[in-house]
PDB file of C-alpha atoms in Angstrom:
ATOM      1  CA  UNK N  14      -4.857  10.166  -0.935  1.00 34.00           C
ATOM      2  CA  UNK N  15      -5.376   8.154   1.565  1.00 27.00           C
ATOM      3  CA  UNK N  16      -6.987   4.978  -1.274  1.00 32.00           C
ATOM      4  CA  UNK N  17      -4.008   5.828  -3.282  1.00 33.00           C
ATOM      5  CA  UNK N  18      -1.416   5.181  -0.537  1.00 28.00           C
ATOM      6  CA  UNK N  19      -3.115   1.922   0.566  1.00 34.00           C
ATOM      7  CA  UNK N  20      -2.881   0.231  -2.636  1.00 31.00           C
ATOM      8  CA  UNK N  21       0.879   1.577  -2.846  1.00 30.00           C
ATOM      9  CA  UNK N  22       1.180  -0.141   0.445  1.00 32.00           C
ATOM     10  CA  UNK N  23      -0.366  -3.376  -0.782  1.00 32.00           C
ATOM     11  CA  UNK N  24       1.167  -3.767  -3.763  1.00 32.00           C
ATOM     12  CA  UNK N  25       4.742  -3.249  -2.315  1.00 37.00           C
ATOM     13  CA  UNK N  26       3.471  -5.941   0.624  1.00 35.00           C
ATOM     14  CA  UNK N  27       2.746  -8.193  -3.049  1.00 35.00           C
ATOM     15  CA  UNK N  28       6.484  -7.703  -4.257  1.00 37.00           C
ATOM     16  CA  UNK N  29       7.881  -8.095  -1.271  1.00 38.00           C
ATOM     17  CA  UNK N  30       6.550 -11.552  -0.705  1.00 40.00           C
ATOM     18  CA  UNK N  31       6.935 -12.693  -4.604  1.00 38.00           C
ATOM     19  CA  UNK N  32      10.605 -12.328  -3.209  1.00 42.00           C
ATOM     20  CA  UNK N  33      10.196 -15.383  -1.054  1.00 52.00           C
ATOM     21  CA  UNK N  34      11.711 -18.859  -2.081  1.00 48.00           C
ATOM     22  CA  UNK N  35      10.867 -22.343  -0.875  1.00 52.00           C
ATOM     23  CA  UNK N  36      12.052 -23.176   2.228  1.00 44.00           C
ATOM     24  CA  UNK N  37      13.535 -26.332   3.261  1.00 42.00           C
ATOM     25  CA  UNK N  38      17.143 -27.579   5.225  1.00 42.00           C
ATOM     26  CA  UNK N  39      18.765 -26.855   8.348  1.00 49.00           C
ATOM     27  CA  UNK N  40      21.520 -24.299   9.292  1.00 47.00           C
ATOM     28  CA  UNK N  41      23.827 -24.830  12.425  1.00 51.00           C
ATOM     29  CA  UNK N  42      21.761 -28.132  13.140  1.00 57.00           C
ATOM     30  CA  UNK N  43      23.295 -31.474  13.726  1.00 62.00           C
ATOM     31  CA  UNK N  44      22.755 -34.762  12.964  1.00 73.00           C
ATOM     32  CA  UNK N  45      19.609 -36.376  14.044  1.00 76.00           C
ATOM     33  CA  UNK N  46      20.084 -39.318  16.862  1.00 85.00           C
ATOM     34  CA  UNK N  47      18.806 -42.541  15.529  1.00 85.00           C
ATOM     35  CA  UNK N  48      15.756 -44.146  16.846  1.00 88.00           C
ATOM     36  CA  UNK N  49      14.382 -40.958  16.457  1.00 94.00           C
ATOM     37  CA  UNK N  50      12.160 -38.830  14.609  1.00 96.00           C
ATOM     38  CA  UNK N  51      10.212 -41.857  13.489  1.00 97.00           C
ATOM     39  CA  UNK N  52       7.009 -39.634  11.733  1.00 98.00           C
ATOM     40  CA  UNK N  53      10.085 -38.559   9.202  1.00 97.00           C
ATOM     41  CA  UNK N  54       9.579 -38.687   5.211  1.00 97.00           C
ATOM     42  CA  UNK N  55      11.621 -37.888   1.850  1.00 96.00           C
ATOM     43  CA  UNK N  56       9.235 -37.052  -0.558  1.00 96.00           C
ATOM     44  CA  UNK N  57      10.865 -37.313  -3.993  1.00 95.00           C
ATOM     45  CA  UNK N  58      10.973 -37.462  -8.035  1.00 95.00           C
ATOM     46  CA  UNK N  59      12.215 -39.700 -10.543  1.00 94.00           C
ATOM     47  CA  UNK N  60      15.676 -37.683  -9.827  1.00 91.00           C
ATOM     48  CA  UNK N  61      15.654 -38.193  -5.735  1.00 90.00           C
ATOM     49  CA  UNK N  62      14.705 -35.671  -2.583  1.00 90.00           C
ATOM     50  CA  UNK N  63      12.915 -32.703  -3.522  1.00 90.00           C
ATOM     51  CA  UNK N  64      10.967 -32.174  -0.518  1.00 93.00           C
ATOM     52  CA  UNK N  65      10.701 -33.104   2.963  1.00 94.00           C
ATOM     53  CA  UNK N  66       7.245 -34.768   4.975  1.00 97.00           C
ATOM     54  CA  UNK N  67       6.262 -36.275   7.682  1.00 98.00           C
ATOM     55  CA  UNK N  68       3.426 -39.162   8.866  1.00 98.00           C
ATOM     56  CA  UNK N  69       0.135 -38.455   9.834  1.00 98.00           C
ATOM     57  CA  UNK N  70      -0.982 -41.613   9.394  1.00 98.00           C
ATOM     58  CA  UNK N  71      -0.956 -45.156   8.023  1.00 97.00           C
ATOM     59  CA  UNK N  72      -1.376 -44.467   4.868  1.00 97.00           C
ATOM     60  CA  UNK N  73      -0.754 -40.173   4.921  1.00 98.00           C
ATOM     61  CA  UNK N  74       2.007 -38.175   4.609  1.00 98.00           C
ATOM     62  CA  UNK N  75       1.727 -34.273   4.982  1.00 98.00           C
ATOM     63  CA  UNK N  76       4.131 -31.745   3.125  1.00 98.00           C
ATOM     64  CA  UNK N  77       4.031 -28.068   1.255  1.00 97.00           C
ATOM     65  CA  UNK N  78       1.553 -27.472  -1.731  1.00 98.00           C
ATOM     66  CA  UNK N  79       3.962 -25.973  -3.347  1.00 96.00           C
ATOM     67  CA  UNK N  80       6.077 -29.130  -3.335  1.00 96.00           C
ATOM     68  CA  UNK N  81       3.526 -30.687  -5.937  1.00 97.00           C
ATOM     69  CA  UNK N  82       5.229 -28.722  -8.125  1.00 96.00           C
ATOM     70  CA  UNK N  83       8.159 -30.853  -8.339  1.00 94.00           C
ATOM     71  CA  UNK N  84       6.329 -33.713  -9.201  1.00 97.00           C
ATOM     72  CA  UNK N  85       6.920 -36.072  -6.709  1.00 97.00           C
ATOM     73  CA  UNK N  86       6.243 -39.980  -6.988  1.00 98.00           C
ATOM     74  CA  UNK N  87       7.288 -41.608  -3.799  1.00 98.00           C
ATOM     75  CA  UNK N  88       7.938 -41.363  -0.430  1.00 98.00           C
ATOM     76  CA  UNK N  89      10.325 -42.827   1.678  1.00 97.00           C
ATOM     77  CA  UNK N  90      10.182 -43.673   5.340  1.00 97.00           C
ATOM     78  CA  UNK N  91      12.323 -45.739   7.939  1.00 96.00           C
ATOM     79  CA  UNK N  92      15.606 -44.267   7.313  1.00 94.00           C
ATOM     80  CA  UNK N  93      17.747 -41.519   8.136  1.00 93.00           C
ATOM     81  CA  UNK N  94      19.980 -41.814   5.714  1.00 92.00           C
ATOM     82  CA  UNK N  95      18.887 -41.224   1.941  1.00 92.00           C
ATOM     83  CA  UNK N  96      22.134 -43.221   0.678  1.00 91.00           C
ATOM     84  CA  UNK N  97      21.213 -45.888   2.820  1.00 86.00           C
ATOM     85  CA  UNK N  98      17.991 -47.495   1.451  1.00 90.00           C
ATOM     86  CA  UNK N  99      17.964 -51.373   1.785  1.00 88.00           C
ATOM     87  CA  UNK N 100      15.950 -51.397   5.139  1.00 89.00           C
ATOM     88  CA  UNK N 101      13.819 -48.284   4.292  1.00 95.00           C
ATOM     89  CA  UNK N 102      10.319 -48.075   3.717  1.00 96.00           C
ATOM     90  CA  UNK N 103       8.910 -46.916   0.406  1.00 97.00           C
ATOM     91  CA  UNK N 104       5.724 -45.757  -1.374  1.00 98.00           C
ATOM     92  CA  UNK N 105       4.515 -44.656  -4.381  1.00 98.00           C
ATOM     93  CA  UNK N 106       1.714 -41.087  -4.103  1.00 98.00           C
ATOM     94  CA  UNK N 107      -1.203 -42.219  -5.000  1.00 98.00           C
ATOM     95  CA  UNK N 108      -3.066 -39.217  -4.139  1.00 98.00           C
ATOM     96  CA  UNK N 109      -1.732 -35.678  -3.959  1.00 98.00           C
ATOM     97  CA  UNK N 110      -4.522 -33.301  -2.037  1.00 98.00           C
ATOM     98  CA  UNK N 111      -3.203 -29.781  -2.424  1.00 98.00           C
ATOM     99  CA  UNK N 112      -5.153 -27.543   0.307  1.00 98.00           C
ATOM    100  CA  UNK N 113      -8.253 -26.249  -2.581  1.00 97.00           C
ATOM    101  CA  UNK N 114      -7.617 -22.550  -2.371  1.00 97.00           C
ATOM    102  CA  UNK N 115      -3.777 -22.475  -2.364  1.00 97.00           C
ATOM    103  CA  UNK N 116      -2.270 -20.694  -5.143  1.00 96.00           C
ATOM    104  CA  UNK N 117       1.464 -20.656  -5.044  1.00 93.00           C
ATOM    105  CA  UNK N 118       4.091 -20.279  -2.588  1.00 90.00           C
ATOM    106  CA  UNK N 119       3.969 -17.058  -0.355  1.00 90.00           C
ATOM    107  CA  UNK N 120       0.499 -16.605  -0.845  1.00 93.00           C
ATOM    108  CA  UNK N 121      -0.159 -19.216   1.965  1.00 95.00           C
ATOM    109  CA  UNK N 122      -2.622 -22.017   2.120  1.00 97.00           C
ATOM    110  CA  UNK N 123       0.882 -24.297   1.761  1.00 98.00           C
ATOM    111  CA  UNK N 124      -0.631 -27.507   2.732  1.00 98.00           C
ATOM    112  CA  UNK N 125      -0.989 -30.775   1.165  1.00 98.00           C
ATOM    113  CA  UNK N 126      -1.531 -34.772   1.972  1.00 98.00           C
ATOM    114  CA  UNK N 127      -0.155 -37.726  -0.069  1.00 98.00           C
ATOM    115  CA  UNK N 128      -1.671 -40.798  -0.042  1.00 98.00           C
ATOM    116  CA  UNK N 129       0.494 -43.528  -0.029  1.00 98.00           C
ATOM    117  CA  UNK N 130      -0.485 -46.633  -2.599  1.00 98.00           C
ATOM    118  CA  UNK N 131      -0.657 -49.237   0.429  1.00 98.00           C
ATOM    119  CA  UNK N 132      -1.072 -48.538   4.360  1.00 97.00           C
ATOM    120  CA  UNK N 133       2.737 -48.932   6.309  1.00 97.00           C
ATOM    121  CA  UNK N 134       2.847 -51.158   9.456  1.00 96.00           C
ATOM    122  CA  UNK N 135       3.319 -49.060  12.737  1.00 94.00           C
ATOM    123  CA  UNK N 136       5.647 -50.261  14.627  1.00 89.00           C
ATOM    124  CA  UNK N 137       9.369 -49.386  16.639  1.00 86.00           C
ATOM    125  CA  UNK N 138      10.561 -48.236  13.204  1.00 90.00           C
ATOM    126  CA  UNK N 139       7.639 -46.213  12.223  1.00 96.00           C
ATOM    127  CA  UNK N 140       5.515 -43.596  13.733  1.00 97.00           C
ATOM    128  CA  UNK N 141       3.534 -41.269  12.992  1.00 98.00           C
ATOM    129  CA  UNK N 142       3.627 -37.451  14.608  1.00 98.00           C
ATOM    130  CA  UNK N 143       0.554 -36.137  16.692  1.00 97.00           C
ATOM    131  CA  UNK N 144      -1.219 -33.073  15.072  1.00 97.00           C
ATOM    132  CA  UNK N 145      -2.865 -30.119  17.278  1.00 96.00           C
ATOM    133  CA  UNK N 146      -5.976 -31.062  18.916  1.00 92.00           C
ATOM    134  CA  UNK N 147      -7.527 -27.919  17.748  1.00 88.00           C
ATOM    135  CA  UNK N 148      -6.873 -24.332  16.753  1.00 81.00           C
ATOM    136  CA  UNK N 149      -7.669 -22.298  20.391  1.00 66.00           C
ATOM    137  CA  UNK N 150      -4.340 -24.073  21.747  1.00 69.00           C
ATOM    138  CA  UNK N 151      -1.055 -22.593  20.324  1.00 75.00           C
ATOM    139  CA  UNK N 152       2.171 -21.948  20.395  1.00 88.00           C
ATOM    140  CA  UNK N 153       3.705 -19.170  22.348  1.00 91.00           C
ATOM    141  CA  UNK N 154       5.993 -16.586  21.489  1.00 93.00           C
ATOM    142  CA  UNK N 155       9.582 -17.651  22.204  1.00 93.00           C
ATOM    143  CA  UNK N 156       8.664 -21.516  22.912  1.00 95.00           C
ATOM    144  CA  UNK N 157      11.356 -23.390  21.342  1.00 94.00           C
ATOM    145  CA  UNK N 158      10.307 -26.334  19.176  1.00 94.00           C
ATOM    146  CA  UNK N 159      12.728 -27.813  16.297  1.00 93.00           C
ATOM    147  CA  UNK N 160      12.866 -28.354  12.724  1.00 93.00           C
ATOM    148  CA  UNK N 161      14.257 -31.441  10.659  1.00 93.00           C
ATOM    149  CA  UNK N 162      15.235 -32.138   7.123  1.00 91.00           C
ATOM    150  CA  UNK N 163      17.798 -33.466   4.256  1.00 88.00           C
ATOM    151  CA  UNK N 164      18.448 -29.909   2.306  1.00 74.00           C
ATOM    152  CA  UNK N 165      21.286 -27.829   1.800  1.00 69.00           C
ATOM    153  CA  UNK N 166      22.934 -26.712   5.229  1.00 65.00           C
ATOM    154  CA  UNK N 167      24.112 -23.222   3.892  1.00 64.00           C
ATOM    155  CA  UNK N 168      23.314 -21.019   0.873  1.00 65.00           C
ATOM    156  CA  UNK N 169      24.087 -22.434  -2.011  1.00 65.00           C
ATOM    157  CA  UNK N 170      25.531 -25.609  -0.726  1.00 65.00           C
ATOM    158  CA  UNK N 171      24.432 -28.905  -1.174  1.00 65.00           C
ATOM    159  CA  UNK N 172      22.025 -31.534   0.041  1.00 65.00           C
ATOM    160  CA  UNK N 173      22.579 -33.338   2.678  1.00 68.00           C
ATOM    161  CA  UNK N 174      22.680 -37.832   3.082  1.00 79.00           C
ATOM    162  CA  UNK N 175      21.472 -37.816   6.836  1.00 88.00           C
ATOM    163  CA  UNK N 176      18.876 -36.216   8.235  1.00 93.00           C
ATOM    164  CA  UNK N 177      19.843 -32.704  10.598  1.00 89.00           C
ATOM    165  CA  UNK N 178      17.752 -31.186  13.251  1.00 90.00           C
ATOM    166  CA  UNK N 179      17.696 -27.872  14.382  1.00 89.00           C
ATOM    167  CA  UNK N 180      16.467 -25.810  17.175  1.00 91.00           C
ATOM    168  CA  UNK N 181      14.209 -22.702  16.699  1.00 93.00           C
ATOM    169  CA  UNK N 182      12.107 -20.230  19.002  1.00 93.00           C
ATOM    170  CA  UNK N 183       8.813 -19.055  17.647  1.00 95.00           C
ATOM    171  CA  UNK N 184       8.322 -15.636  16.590  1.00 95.00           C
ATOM    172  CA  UNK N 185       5.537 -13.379  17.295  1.00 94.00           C
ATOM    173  CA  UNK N 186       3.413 -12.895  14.319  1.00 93.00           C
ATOM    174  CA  UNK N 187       3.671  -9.409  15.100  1.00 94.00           C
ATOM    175  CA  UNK N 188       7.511  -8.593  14.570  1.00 94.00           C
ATOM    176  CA  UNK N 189       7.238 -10.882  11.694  1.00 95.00           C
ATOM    177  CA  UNK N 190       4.528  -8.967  10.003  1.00 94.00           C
ATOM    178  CA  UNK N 191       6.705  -6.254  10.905  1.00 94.00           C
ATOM    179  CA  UNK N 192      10.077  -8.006   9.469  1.00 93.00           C
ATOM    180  CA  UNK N 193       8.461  -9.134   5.958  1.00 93.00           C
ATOM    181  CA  UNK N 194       5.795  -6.124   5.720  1.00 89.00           C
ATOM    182  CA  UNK N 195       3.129  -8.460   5.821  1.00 87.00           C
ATOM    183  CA  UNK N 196       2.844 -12.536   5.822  1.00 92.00           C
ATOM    184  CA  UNK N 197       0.113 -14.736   4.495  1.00 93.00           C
ATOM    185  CA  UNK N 198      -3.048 -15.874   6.992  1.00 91.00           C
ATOM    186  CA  UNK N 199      -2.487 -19.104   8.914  1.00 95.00           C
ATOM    187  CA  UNK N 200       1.356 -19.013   9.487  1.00 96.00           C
ATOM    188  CA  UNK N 201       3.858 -19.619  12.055  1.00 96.00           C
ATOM    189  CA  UNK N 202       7.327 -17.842  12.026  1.00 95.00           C
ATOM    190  CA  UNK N 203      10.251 -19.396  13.636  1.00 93.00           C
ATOM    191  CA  UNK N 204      14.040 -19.467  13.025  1.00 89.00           C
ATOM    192  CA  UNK N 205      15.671 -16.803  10.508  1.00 82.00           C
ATOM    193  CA  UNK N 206      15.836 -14.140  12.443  1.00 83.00           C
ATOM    194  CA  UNK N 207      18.018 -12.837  15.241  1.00 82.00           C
ATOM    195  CA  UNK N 208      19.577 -15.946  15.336  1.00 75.00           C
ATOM    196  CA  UNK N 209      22.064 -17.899  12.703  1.00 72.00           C
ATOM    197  CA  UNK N 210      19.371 -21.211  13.027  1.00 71.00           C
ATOM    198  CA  UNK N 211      16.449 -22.035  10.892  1.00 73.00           C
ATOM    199  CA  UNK N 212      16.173 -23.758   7.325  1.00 75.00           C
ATOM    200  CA  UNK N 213      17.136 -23.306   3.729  1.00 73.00           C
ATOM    201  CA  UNK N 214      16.467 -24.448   0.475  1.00 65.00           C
ATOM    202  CA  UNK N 215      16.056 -28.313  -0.419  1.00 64.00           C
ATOM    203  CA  UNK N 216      13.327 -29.412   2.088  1.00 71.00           C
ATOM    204  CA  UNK N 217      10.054 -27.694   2.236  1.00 89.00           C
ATOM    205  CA  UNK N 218       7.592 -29.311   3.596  1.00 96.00           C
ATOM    206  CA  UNK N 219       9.051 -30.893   6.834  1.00 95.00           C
ATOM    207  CA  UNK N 220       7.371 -30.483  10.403  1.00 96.00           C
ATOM    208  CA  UNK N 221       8.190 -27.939  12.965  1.00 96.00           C
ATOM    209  CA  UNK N 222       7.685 -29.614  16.278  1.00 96.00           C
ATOM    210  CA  UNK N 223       6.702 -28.563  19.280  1.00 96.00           C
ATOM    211  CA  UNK N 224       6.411 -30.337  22.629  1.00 95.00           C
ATOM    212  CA  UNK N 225       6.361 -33.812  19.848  1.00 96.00           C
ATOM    213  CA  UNK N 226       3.708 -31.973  18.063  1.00 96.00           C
ATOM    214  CA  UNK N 227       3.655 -30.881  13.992  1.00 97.00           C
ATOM    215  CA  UNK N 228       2.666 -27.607  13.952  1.00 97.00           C
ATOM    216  CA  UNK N 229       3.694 -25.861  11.132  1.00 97.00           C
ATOM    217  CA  UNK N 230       4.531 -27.219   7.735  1.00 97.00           C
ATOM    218  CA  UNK N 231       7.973 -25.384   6.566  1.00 94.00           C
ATOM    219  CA  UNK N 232       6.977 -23.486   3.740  1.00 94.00           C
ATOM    220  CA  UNK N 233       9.469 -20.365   2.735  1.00 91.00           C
ATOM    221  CA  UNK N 234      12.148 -18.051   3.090  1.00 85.00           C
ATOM    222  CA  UNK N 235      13.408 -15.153   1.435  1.00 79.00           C
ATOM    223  CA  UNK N 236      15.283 -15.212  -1.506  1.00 69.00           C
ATOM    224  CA  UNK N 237      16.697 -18.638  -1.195  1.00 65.00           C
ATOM    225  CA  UNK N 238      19.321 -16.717   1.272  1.00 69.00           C
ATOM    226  CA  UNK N 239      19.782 -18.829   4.400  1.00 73.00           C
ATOM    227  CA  UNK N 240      22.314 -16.452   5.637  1.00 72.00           C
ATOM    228  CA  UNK N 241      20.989 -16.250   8.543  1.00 74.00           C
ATOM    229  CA  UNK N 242      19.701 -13.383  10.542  1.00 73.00           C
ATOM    230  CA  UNK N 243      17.506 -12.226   8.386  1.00 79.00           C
ATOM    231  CA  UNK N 244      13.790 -12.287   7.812  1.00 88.00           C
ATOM    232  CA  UNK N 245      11.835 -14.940  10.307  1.00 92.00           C
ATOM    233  CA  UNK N 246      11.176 -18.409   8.431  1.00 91.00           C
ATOM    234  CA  UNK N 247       7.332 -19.125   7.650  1.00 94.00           C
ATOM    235  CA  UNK N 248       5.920 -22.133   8.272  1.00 95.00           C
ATOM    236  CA  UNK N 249       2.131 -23.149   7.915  1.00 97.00           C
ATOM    237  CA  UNK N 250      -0.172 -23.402  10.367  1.00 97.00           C
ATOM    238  CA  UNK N 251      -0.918 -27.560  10.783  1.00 97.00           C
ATOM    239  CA  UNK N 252      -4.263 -26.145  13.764  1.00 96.00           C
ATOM    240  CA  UNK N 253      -5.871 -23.980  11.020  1.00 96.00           C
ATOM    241  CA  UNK N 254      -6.538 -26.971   8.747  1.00 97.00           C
ATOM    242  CA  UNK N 255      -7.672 -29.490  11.270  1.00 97.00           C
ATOM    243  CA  UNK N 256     -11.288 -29.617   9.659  1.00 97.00           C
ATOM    244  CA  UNK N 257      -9.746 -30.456   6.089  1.00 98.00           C
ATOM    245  CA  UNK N 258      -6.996 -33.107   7.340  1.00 98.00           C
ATOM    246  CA  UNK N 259      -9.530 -35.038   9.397  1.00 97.00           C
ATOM    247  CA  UNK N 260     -11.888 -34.998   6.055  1.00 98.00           C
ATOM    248  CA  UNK N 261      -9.554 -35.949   3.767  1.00 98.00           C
ATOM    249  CA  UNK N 262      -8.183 -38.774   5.531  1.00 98.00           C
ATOM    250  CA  UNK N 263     -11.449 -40.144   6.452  1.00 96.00           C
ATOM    251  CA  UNK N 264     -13.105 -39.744   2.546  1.00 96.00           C
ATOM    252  CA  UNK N 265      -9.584 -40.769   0.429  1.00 89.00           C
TER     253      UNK N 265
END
């Protein structure tokens, strides 16, 4: 009986998650102040923004797997503004490195680095974001960091031209295991979720900072509903990948 109940268990923890859509904008944010945010990236198609990003490196940009599935071809850097493009920065993907075992959104692993087809200058315009020195230092419960991007700024709603930033307090992965009956390995949970902040559909893959550092790559929500509270938002977990990053910068 007690077999039999644990794969009911799982398999409802399975359909529950399949329920989950990508994540992305910002709800009850404002506008980003200028000069800031340098580390910033659109990551986008032949039709415009599908995805958000930020800088890792010179010639890096980290965003979602999942976003790969959009087929992205450039990136653009420098601006706030996505109407406003004349003194922005842009590059084509040369590379995409999807993180080798993910599978598809909700199942975790929703990591990936572009490589940009020519190194950007680093300078007072551009920046890019410290990572976690390693994976024994985290987050705690409650600290609030912020998350940044150019989607939709309420369900069903549409994009947005300048970039909005919104403040969010981490979430024990214990009430949010509790919340969504089960999350991925390797996530943070922030925003969603007894609170009317967090982020919604049209920008996956952005940072969520803390103290100035990316840790967690914004990954999904549930059921493209950013009527917010509801479940916690999931992000990935930039420390658990530290090995792979450093490798795949330094062999590209």
């Amino acid at each position: 009986i007690m077999h039999g109940l644990n794969k009911f268990v799982f398999f409802q923890v399975l359909a529950l998650l399949g329920q989950n859509a990508h994540g992305s904008e910002i709800i009850n944010g404002h506008k980003a102040n200028k000069n800031t945010m340098l580390y910033m990236a659109s990551v986008q198609n032949y039709r415009g923004h599908v995805c958000g990003g930020f800088l890792v490196s010179e010639d890096f940009v980290m965003t979602a797997a999942h976003c790969a599935d959009e087929n992205p071809m450039r990136v653009v850097l420098g601006t706030h503004n996505l109407k406003s493009l004349s003194n922005a920065i842009i590059r084509h993907i040369e590379v995409r490195y999807k993180y080798p075992s993910y599978e598809k959104v909700g199942a975790g692993q929703d990591i990936m680095l572009l490589k940009l087809s020519e190194k950007v200058t680093l300078n007072g315009k551009l920046e890019p974001i410290r990572l976690p020195i390693d994976a024994q230092k985290h987050i705690k419960d409650n600290e609030v960091c912020h998350v940044a991007g150019w989607g939709m700024d309420r369900t069903g709603g549409t994009t947005v031209n300048d970039l909005r930033v919104v403040d969010v307090s981490v979430i024990s992965l214990r009430d949010c295991n509790m919340e969504w009956k089960g999350v991925p390995d390797n996530v943070i949970c922030a925003g969603g979720y007894k609170t009317n902040k967090g982020f919604c559909q049209g920008d996956s893959g952005g940072p969520l900072v803390c103290n100035g550092i990316a840790v967690g790559v914004v990954s999904f929500n549930r059921n493209m509903t950013c009527d917010y509270p509801d479940v916690p938002n999931v992000y990935t977990d930039v420390s658990k990948y530290l090995d792979w990053i450093r490798n795949t910068i330094k062999n590209a």
